[in-house]
mmCIF file of C-alpha atoms in Angstrom:
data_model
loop_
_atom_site.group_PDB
_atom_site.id
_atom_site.type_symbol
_atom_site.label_atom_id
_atom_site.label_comp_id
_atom_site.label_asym_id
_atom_site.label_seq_id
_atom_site.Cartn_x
_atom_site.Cartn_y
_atom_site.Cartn_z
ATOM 1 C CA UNK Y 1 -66.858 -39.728 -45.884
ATOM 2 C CA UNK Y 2 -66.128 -40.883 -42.695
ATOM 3 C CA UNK Y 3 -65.926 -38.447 -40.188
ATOM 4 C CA UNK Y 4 -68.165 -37.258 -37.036
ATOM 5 C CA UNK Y 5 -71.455 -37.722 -37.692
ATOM 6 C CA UNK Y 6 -74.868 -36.501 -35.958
ATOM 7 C CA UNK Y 7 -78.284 -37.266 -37.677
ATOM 8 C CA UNK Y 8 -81.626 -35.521 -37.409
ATOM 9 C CA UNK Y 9 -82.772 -37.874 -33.782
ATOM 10 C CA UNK Y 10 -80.223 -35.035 -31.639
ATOM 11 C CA UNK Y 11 -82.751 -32.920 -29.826
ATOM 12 C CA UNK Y 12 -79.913 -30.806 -28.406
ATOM 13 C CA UNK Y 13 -79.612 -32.202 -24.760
ATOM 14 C CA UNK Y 14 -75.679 -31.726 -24.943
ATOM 15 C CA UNK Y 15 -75.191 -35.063 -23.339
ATOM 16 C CA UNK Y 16 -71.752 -35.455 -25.035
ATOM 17 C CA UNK Y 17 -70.993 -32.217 -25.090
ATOM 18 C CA UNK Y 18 -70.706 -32.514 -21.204
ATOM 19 C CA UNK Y 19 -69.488 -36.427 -21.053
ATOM 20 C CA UNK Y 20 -66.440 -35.809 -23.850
ATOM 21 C CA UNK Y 21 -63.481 -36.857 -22.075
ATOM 22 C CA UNK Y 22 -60.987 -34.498 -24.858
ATOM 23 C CA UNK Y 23 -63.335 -31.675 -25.235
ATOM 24 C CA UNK Y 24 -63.778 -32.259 -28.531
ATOM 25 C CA UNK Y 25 -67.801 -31.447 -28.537
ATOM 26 C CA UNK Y 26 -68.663 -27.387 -28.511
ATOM 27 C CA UNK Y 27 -72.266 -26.242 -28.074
ATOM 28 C CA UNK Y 28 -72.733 -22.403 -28.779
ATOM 29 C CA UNK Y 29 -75.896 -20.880 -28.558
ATOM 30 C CA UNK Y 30 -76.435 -17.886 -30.841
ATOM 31 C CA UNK Y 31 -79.155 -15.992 -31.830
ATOM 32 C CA UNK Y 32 -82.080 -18.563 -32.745
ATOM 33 C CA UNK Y 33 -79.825 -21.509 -33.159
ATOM 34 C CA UNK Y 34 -77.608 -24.033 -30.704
ATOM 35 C CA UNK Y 35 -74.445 -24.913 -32.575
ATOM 36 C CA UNK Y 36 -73.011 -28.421 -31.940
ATOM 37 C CA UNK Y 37 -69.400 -28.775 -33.328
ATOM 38 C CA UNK Y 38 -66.770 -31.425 -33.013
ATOM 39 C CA UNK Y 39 -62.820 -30.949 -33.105
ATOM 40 C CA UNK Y 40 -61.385 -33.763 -35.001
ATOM 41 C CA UNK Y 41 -57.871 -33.173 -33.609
ATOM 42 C CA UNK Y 42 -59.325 -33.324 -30.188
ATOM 43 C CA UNK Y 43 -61.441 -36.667 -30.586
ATOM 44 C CA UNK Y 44 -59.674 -39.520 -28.753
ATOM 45 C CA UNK Y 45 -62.409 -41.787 -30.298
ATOM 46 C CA UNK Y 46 -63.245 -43.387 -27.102
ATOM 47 C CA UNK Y 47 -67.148 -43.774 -28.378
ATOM 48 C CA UNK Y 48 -68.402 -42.018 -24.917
ATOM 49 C CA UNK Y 49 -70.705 -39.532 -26.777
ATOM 50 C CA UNK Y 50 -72.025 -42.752 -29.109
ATOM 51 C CA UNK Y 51 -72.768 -44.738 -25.789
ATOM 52 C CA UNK Y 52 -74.032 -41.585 -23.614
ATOM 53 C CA UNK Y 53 -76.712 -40.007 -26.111
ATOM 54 C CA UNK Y 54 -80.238 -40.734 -25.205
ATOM 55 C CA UNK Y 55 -81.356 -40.043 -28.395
ATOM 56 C CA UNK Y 56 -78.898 -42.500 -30.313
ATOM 57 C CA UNK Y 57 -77.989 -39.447 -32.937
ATOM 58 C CA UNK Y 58 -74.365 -40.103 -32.935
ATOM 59 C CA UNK Y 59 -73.362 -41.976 -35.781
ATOM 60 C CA UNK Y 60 -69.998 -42.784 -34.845
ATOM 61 C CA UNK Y 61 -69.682 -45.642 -36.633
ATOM 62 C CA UNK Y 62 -68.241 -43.672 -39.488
ATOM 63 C CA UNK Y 63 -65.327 -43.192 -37.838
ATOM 64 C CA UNK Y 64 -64.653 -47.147 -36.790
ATOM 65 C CA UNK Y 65 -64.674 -47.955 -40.426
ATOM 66 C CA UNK Y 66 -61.620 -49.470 -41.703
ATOM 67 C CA UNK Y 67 -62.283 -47.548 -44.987
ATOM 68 C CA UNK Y 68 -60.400 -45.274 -47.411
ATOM 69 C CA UNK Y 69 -61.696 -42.157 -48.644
ATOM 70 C CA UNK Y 70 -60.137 -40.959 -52.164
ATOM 71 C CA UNK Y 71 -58.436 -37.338 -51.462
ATOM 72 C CA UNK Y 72 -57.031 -36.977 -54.662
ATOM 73 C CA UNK Y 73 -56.821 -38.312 -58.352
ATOM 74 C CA UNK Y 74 -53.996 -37.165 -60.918
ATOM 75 C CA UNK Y 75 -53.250 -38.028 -64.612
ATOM 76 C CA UNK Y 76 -50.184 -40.554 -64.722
ATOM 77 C CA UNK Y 77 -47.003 -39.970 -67.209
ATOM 78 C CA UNK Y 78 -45.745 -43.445 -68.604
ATOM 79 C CA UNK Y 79 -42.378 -44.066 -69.508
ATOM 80 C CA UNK Y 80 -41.652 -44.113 -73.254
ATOM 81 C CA UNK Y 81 -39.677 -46.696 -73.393
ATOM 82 C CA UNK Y 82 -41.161 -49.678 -71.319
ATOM 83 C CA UNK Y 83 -44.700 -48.134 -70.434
ATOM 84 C CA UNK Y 84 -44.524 -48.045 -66.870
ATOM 85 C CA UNK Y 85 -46.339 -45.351 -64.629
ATOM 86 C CA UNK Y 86 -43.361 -43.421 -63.286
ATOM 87 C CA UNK Y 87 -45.336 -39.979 -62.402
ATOM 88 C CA UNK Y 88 -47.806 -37.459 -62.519
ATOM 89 C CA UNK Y 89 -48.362 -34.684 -64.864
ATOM 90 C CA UNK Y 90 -48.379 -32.676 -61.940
ATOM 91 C CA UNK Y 91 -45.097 -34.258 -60.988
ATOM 92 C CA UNK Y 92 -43.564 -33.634 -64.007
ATOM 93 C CA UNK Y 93 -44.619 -30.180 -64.048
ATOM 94 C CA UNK Y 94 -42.568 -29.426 -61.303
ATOM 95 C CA UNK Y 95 -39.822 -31.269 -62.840
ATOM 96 C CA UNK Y 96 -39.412 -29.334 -65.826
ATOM 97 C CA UNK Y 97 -40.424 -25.679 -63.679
ATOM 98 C CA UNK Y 98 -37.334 -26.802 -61.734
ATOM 99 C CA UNK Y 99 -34.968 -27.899 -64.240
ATOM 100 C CA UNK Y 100 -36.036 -25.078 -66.393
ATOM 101 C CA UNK Y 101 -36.634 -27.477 -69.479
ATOM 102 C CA UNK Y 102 -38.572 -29.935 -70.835
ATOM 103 C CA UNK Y 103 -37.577 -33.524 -70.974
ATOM 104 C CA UNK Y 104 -39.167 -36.988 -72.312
ATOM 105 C CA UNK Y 105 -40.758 -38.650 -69.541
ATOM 106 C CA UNK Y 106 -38.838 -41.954 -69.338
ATOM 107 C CA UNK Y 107 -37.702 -44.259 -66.375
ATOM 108 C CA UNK Y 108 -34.299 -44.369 -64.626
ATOM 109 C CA UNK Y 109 -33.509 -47.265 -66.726
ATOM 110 C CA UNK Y 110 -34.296 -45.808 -69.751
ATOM 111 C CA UNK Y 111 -32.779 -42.475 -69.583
ATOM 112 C CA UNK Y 112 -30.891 -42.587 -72.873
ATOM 113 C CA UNK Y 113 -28.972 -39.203 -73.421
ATOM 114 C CA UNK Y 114 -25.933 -41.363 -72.333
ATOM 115 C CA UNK Y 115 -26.655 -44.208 -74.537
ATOM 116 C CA UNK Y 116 -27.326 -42.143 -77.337
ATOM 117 C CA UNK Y 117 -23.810 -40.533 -76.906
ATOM 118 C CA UNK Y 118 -22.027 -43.735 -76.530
ATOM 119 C CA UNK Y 119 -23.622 -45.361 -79.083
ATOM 120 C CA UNK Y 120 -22.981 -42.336 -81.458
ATOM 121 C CA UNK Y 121 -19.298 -42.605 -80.591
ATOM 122 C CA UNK Y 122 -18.829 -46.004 -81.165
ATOM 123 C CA UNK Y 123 -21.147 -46.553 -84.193
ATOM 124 C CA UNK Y 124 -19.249 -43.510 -86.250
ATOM 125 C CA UNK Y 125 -15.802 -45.164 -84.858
ATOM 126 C CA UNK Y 126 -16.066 -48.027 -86.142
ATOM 127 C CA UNK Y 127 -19.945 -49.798 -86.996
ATOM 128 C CA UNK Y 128 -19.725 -53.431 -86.726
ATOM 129 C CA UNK Y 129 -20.365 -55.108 -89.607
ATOM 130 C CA UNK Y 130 -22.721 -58.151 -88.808
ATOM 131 C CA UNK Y 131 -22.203 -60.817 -91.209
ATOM 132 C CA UNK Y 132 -24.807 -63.452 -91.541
ATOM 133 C CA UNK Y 133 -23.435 -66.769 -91.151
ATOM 134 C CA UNK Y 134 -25.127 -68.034 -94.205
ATOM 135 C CA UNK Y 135 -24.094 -68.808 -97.580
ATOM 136 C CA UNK Y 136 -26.349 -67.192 -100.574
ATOM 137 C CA UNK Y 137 -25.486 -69.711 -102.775
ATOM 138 C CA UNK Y 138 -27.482 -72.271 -100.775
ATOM 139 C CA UNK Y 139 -30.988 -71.748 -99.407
ATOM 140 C CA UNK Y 140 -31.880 -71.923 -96.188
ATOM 141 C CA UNK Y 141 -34.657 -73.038 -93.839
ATOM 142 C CA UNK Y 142 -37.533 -71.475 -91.871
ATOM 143 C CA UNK Y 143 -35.595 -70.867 -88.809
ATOM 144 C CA UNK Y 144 -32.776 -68.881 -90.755
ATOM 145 C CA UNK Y 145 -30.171 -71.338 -90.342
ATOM 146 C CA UNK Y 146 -28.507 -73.107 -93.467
ATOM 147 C CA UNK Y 147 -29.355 -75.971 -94.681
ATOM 148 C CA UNK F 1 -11.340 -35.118 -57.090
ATOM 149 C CA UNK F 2 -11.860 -39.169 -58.205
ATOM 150 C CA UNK F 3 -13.502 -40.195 -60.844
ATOM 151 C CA UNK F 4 -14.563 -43.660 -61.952
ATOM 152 C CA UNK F 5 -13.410 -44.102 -65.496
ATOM 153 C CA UNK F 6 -15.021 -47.156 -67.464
ATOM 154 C CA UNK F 7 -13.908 -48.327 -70.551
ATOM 155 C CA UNK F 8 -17.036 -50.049 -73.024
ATOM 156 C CA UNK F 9 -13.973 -51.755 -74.907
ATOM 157 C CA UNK F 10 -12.905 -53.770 -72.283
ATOM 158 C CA UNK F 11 -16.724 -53.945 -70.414
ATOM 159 C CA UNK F 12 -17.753 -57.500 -71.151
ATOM 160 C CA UNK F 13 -21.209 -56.968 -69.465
ATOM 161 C CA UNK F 14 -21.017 -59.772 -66.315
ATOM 162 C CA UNK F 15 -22.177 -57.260 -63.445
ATOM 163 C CA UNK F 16 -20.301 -58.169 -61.262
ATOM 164 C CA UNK F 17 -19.874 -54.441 -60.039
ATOM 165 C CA UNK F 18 -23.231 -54.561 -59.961
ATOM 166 C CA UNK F 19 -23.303 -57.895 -57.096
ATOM 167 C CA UNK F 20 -20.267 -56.568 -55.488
ATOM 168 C CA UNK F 21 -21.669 -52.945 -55.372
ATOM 169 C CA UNK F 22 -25.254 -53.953 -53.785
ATOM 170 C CA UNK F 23 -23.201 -56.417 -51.521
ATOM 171 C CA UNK F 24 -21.161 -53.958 -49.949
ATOM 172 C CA UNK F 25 -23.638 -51.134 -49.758
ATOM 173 C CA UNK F 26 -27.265 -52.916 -49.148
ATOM 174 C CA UNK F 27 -26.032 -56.298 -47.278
ATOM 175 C CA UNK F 28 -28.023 -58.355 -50.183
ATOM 176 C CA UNK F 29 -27.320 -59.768 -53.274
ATOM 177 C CA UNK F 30 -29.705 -57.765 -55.224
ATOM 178 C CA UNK F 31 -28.599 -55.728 -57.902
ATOM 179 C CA UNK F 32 -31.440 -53.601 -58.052
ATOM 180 C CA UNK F 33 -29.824 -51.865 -55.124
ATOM 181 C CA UNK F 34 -26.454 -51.064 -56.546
ATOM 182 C CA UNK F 35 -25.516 -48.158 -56.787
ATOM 183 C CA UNK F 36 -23.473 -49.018 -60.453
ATOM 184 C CA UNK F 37 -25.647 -49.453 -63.705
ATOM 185 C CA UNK F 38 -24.869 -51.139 -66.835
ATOM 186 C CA UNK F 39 -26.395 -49.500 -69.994
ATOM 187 C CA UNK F 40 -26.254 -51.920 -72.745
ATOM 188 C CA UNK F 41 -25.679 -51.148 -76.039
ATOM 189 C CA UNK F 42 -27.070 -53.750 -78.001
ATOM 190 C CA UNK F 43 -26.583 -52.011 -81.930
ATOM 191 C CA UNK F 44 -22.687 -51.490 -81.240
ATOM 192 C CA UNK F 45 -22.476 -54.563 -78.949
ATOM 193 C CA UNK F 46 -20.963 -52.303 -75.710
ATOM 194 C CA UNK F 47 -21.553 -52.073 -72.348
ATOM 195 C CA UNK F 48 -21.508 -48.716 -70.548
ATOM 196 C CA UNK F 49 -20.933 -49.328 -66.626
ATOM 197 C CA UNK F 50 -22.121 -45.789 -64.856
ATOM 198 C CA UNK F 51 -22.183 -44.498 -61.983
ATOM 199 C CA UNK F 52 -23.156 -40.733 -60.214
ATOM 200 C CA UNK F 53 -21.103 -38.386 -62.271
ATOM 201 C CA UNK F 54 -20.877 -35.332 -60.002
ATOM 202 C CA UNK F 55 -22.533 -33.045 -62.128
ATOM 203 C CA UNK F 56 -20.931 -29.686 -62.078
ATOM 204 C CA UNK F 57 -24.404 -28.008 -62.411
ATOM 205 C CA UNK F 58 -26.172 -31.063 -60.939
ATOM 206 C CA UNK F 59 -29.808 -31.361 -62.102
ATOM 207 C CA UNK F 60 -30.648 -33.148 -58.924
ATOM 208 C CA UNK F 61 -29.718 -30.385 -56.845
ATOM 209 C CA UNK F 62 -32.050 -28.029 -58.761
ATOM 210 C CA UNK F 63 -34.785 -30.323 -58.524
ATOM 211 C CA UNK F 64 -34.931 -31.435 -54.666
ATOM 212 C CA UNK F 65 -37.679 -28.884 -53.164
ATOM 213 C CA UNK F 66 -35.974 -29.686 -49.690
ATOM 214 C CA UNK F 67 -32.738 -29.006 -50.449
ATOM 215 C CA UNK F 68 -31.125 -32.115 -49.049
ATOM 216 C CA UNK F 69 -28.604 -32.638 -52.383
ATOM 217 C CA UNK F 70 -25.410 -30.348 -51.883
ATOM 218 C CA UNK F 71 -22.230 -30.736 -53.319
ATOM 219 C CA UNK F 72 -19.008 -30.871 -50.718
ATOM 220 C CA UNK F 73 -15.864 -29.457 -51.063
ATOM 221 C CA UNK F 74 -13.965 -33.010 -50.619
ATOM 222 C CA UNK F 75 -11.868 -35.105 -53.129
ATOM 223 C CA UNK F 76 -13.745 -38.157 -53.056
ATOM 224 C CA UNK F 77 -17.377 -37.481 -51.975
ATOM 225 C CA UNK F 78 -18.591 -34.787 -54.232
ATOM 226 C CA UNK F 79 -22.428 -34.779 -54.177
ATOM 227 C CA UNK F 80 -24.292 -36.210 -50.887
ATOM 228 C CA UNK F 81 -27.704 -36.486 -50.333
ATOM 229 C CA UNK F 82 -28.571 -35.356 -46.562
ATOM 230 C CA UNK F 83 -31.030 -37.790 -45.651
ATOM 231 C CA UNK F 84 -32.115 -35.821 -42.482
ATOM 232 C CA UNK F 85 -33.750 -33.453 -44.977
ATOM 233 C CA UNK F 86 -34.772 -35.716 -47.986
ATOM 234 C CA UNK F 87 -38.162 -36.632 -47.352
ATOM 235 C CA UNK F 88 -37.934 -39.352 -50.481
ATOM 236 C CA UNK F 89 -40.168 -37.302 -53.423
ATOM 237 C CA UNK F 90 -37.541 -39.016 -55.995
ATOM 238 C CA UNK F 91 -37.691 -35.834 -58.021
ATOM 239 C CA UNK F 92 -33.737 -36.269 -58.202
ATOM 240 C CA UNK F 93 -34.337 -39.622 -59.578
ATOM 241 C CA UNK F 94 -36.672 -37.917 -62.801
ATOM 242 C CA UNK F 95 -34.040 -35.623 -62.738
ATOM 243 C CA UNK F 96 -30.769 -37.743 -63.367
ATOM 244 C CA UNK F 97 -30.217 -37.206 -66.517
ATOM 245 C CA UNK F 98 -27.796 -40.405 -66.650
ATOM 246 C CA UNK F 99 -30.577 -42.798 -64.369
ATOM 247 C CA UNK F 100 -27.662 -42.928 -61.919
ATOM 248 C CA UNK F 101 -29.668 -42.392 -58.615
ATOM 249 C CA UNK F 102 -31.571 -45.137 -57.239
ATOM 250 C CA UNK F 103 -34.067 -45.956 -54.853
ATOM 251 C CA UNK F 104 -34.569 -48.149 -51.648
ATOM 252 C CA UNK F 105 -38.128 -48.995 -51.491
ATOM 253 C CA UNK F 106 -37.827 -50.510 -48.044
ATOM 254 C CA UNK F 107 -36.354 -47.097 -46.358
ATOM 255 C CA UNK F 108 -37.988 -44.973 -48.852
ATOM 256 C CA UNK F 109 -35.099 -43.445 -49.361
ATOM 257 C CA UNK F 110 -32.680 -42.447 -52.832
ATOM 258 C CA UNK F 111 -28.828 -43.831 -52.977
ATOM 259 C CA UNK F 112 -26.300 -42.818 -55.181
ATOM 260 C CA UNK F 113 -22.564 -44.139 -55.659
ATOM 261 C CA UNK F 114 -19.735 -42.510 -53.250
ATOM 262 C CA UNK F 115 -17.078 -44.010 -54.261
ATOM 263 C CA UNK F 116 -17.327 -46.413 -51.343
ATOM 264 C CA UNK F 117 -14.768 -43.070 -49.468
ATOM 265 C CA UNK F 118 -12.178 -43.547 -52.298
ATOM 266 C CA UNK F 119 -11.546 -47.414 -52.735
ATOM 267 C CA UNK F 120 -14.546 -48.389 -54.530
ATOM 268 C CA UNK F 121 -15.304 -52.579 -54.604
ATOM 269 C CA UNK F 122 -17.014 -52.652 -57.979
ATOM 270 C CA UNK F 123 -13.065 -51.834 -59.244
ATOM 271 C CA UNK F 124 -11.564 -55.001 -57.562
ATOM 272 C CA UNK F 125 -14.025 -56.875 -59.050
ATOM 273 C CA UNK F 126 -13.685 -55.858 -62.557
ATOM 274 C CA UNK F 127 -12.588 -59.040 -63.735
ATOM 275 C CA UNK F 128 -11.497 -57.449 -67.474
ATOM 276 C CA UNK F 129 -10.440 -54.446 -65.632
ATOM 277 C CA UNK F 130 -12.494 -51.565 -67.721
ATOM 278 C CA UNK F 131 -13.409 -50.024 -64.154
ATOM 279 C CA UNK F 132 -10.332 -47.744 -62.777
ATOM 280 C CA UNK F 133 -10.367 -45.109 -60.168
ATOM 281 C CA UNK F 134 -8.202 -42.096 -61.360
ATOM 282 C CA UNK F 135 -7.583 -38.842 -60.440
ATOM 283 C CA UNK F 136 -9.894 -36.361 -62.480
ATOM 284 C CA UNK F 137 -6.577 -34.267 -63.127
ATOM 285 C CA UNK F 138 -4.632 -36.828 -65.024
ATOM 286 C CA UNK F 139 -8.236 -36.720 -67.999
ATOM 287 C CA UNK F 140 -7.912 -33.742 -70.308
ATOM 288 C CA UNK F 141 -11.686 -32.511 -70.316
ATOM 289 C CA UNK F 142 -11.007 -29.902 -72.458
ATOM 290 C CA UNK F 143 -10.289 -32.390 -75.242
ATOM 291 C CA UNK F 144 -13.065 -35.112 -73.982
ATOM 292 C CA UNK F 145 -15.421 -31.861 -73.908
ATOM 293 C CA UNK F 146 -14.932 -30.838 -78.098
ATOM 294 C CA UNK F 147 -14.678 -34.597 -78.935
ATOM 295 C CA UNK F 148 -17.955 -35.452 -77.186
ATOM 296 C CA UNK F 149 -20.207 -32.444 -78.544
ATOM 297 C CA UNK F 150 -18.410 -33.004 -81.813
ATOM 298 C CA UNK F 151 -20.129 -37.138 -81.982
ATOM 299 C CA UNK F 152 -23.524 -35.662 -79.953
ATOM 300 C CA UNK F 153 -24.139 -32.731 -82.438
ATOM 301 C CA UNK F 154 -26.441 -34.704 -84.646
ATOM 302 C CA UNK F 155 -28.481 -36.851 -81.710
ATOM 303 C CA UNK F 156 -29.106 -33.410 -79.659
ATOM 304 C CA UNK F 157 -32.877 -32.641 -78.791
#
């Protein structure tokens, strides 16, 4: 993770507790213990505590680093049609707990209640009758055209 | 109210609502950013040109958790999307039941067809005319309504 770091070398001289320009270093002393804590909200990164400490415990490096750290992971839902990712099942949970039903998990191109109706409509109208263009009385080639 | 009737007997399938629409309303010749779509049919050779049909109990208002799809009181522009509030979740996109919403990836942003205020391009540039802007009290929905569940009766989920 990268995030404030302070490794075993701090002996507890509060060096950048007093030279933090945001007050974003705390020391409290309590009972046996001195508590060192750091305010991420605070932090202007400026590096002063990294430079100041004698003891070079500040490993602030973690925070220069132009890295990602994963926060979350969550199960995708693929369209049923053309197999793209379109959401989570987290996502779709929602969905349906909003909508108050369940429905397939396709994309906005392939949402196909409308289709469905059309094409029942028109097919029961009147189904087009595809005739092949090719005489059965005389064979035809590979390719499906006639000879 | 207007409503944008399309006839699939007359729809020849050239998109050119589809250019005109993302012409007018994104500035680019992209129709991936109109706000029309063109199912097509390919079993009972038809095209089905579609755009936001003002749901009367619109699934997209139900399902925006910020509230920013409402429906106005106005004769043209029936459902709006407030895009001070949306915050670009596309749950109204999942949950279009007719795919009709669509979304900007470069604002980050959904858009759905307003009729352009009441003169809507993609009509003009019907060349075989099967777009038409008419007034939703000249359709008898009654009789649309019985003829339509009577043909979706078998296909229902």
């Amino acid at each position: 993770m990268r995030y404030f770091q302070v490794n075993d070398q701090c002996n507890g001289c509060l060096a950048c507790v007093q030279n933090c320009p945001a007050n974003a270093l705390r020391a409290e002393d309590s009972d046996a213990n001195r508590v060192l804590s750091h305010n991420m909200a605070r932090c202007a990164r400026c590096g002063n505590c990294y430079r100041i400490c004698p003891q070079k415990a500040i490993e602030f490096q973690f925070m220069l680093e132009n890295g990602w750290d994963e926060v979350k992971s969550l199960e995708l839902v693929y369209c049923s049609v053309c197999g793209v990712p379109i959401y989570t099942v987290d996502y779709r949970r929602t969905l349906s707990e909003k909508l108050g039903k369940e429905s397939e998990p396709t994309c906005s191109k392939h949402r196909d209640e409308v289709t469905r109706a059309a094409k029942a409509h028109f097919l029961k109208k009147k189904s087009p009758e595809i005739k092949p263009d090719i005489r059965s009385d005389i064979g035809s080639d590979m390719r499906g055209g006639a000879i | 109210m207007k409503i944008l009737i399309s006839d699939p007997n007359k729809c020849n399938g050239c998109r050119m609502c589809r250019t005109a629409c993302a012409i007018r309303k994104a500035g680019v010749c992209n129709p991936e950013k109109s706000r029309i779509q063109v199912i097509q049919m390919d079993e009972c050779d038809r095209y089905l040109p579609l755009v936001c049909q003002n749901c009367e109990d619109a699934p997209c208002i139900a399902a925006c958790p910020k509230e920013a799809i409402s429906r106005m009181d106005d004769p043209v522009l029936q459902t709006v999307i407030d895009y001070n509030k949306c915050v670009g979740c596309k749950m109204c996109l999942n949950a279009c039941s007719f795919g009709a919403i669509g979304f900007d990836e470069d604002r980050g942003r959904p858009f759905k067809c307003d009729l352009c205020g009441g003169d809507p391009l993609c009509v003009h540039f019907c060349e075989p005319g099967a777009l038409t802007l008419k007034d939703s009290a000249m359709i008898q929905y009654d009789q649309a309504r019985t003829s339509a569940l009577r043909r979706t009766v078998g296909i229902r989920r």
